[in-house]
PDB file of C-alpha atoms in Angstrom:
ATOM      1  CA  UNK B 265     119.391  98.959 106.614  1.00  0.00           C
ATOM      2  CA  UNK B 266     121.048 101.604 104.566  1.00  0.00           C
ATOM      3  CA  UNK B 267     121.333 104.170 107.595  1.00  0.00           C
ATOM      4  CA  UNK B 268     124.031 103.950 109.807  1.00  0.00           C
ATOM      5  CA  UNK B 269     124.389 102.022 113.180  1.00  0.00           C
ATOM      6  CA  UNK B 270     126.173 101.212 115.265  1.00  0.00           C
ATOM      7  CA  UNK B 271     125.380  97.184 115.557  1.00  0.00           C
ATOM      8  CA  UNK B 272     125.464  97.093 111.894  1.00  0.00           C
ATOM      9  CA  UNK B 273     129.037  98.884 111.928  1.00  0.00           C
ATOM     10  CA  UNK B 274     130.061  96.587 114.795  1.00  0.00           C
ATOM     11  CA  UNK B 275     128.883  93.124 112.846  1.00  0.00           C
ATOM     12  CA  UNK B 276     130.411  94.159 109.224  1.00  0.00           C
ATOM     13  CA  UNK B 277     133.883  95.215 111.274  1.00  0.00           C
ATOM     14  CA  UNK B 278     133.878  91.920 112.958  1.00  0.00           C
ATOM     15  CA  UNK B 279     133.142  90.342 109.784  1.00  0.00           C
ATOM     16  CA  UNK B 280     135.962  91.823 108.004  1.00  0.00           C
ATOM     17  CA  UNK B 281     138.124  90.874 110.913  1.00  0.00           C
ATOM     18  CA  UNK B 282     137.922  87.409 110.709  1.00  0.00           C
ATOM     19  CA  UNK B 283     137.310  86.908 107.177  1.00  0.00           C
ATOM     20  CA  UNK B 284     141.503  87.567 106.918  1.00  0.00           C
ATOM     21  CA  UNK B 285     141.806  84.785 108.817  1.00  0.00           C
ATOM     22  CA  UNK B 286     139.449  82.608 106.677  1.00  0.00           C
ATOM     23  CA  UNK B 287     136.155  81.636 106.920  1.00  0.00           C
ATOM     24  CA  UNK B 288     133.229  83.367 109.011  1.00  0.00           C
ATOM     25  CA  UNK B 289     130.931  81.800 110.702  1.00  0.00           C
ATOM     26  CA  UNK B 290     127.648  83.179 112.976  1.00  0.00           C
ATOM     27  CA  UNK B 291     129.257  81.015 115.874  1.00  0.00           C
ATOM     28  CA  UNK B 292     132.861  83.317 115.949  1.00  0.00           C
ATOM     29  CA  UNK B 293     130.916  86.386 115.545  1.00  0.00           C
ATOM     30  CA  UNK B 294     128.532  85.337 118.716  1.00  0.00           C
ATOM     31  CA  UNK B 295     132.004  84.394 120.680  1.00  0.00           C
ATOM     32  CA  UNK B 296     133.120  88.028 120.254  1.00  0.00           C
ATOM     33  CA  UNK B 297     130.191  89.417 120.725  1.00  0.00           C
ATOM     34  CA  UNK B 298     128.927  87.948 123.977  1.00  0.00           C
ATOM     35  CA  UNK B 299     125.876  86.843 122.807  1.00  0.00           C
ATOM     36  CA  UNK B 300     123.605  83.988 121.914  1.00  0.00           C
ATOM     37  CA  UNK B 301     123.837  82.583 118.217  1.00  0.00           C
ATOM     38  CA  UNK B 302     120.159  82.912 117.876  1.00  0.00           C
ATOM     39  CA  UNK B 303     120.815  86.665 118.723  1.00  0.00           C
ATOM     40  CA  UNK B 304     123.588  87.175 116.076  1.00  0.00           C
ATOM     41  CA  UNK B 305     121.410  84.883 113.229  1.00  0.00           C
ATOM     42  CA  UNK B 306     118.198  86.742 113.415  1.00  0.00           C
ATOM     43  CA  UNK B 307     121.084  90.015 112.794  1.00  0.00           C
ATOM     44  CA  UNK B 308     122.612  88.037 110.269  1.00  0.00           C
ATOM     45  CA  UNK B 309     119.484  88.134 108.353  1.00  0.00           C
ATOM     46  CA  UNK B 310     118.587  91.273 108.293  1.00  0.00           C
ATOM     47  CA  UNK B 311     122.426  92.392 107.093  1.00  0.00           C
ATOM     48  CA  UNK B 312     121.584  89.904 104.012  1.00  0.00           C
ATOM     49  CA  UNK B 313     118.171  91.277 103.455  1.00  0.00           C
ATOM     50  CA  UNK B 314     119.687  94.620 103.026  1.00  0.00           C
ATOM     51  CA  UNK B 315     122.679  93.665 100.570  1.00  0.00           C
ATOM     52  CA  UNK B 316     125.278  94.176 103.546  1.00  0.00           C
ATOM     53  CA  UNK B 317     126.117  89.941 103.621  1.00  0.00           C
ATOM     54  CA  UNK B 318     126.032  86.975 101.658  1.00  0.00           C
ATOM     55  CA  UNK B 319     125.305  83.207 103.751  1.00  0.00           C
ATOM     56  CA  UNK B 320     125.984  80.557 101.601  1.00  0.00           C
ATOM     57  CA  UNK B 321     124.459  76.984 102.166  1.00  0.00           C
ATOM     58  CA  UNK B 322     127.543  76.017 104.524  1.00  0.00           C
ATOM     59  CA  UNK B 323     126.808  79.101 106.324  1.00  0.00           C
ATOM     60  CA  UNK B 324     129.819  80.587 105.697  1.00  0.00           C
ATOM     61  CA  UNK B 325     129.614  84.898 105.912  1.00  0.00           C
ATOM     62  CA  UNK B 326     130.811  86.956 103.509  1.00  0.00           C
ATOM     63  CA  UNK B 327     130.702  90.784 102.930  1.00  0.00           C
ATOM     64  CA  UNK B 328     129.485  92.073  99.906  1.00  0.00           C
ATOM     65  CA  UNK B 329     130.667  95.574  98.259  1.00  0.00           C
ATOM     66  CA  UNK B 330     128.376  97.277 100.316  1.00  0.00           C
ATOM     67  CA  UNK B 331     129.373  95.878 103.311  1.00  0.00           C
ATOM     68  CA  UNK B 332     133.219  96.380 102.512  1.00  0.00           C
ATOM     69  CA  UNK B 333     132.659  99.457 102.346  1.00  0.00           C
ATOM     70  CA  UNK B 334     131.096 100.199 105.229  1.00  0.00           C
ATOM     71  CA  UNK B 335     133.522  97.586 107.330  1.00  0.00           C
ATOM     72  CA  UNK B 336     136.463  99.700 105.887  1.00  0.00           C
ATOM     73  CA  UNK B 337     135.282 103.060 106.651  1.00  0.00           C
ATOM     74  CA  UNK B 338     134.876 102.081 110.268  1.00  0.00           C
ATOM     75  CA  UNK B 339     138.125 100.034 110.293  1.00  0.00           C
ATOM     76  CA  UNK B 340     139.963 102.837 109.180  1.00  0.00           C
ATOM     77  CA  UNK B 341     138.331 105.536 111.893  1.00  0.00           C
ATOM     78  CA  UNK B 342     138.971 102.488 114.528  1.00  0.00           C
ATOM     79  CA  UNK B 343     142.564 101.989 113.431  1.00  0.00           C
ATOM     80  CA  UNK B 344     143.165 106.190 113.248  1.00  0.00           C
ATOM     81  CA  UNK B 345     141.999 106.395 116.755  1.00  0.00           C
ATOM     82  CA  UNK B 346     143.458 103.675 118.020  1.00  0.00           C
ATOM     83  CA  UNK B 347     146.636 104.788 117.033  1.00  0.00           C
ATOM     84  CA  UNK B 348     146.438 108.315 118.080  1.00  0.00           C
ATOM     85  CA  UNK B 349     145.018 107.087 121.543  1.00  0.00           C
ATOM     86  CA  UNK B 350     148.070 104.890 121.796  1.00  0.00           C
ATOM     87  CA  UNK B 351     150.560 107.758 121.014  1.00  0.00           C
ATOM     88  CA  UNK B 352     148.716 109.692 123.377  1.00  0.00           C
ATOM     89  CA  UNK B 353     149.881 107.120 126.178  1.00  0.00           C
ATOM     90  CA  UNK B 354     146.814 105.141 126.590  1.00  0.00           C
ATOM     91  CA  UNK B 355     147.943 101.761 127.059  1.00  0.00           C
ATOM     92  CA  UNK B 356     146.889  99.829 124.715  1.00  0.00           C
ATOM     93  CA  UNK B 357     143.550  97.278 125.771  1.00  0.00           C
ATOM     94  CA  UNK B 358     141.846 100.692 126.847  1.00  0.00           C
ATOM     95  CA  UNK B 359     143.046 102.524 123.528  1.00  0.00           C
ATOM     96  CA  UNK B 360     141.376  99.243 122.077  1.00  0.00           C
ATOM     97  CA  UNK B 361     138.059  99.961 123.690  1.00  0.00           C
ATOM     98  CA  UNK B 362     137.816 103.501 123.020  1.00  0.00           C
ATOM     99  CA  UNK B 363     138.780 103.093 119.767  1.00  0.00           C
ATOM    100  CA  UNK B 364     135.557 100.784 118.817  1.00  0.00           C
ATOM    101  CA  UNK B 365     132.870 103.128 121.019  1.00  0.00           C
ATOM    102  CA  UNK B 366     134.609 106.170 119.461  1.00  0.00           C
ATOM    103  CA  UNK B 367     134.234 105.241 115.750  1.00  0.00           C
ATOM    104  CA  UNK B 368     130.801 105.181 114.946  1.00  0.00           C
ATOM    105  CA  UNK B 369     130.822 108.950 116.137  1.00  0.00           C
ATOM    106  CA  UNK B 370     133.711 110.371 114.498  1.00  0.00           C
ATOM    107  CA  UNK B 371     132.808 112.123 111.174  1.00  0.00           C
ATOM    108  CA  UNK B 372     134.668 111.405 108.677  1.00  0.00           C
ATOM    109  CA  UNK B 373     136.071 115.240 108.178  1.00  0.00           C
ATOM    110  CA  UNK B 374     137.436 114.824 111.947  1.00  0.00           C
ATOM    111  CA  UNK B 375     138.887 111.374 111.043  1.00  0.00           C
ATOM    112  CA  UNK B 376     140.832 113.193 107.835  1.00  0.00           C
ATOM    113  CA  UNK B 377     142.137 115.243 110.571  1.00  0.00           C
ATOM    114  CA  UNK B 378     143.037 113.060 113.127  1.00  0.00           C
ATOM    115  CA  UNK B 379     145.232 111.483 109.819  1.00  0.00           C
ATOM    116  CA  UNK B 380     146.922 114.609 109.415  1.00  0.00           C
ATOM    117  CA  UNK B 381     147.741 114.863 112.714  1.00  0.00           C
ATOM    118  CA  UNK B 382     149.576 111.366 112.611  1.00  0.00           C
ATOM    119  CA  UNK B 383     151.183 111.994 109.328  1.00  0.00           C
ATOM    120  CA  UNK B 384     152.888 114.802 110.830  1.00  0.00           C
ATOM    121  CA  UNK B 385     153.490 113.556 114.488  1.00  0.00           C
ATOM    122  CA  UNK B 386     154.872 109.898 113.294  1.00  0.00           C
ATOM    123  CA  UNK B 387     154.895 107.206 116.208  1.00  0.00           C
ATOM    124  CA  UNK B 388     158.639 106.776 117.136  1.00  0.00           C
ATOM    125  CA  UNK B 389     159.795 103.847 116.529  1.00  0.00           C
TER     126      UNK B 389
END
């Protein structure tokens, strides 16, 4: 599962998400998702099998380095265009949306850019 996808991206984001909060479970990730625990174990498995996930006997989730990385590559493109879509005057649930169909297509020389163009248009606060 090394290529990139975009249910992979979505899962290891969600992941990271809630593993601030504490722990993860298969249950919280099928809540957000909108789909069937079943649905979101048999994906579960397949992010362990390729070194994206650890389960450990309680179930709990955890990403491993791999999947960090990946999780905060496509935070960091969701939270860039999220921002920039908010500045823009999209309110915000919309800007939310966007944001997470938006960054699994954004290269990552256009989200540099995007940055830059933050960094020198600040929000105002």
């Amino acid at each position: 599962m090394g290529r990139k996808t975009t249910r992979r991206e979505d899962y290891l984001r969600i992941i990271a998400q809630l593993s601030r909060k504490g722990k993860v479970r298969g249950a919280d990730i099928a809540r957000i998702q909108g789909v069937s625990r079943p649905t979101v174990s048999v994906f579960l498995k397949r992010l362990a099998a390729a070194g994206d996930i650890t389960i450990d006997s309680h179930h709990n989730i955890s990403l491993t380095d791999q999947g960090k990385a990946v999780a905060c590559t496509v935070l960091d493109k969701n939270f860039t265009l999220y921002t920039l879509l908010v500045q823009l005057g999209v309110p915000e649930e919309i800007a939310r949306q966007d944001a997470c169909r938006m960054e699994h297509t954004l290269s990552e020389q256009s989200c540099l850019a995007l940055k830059k163009l933050l960094e020198k248009n600040p929000a105002p606060e």
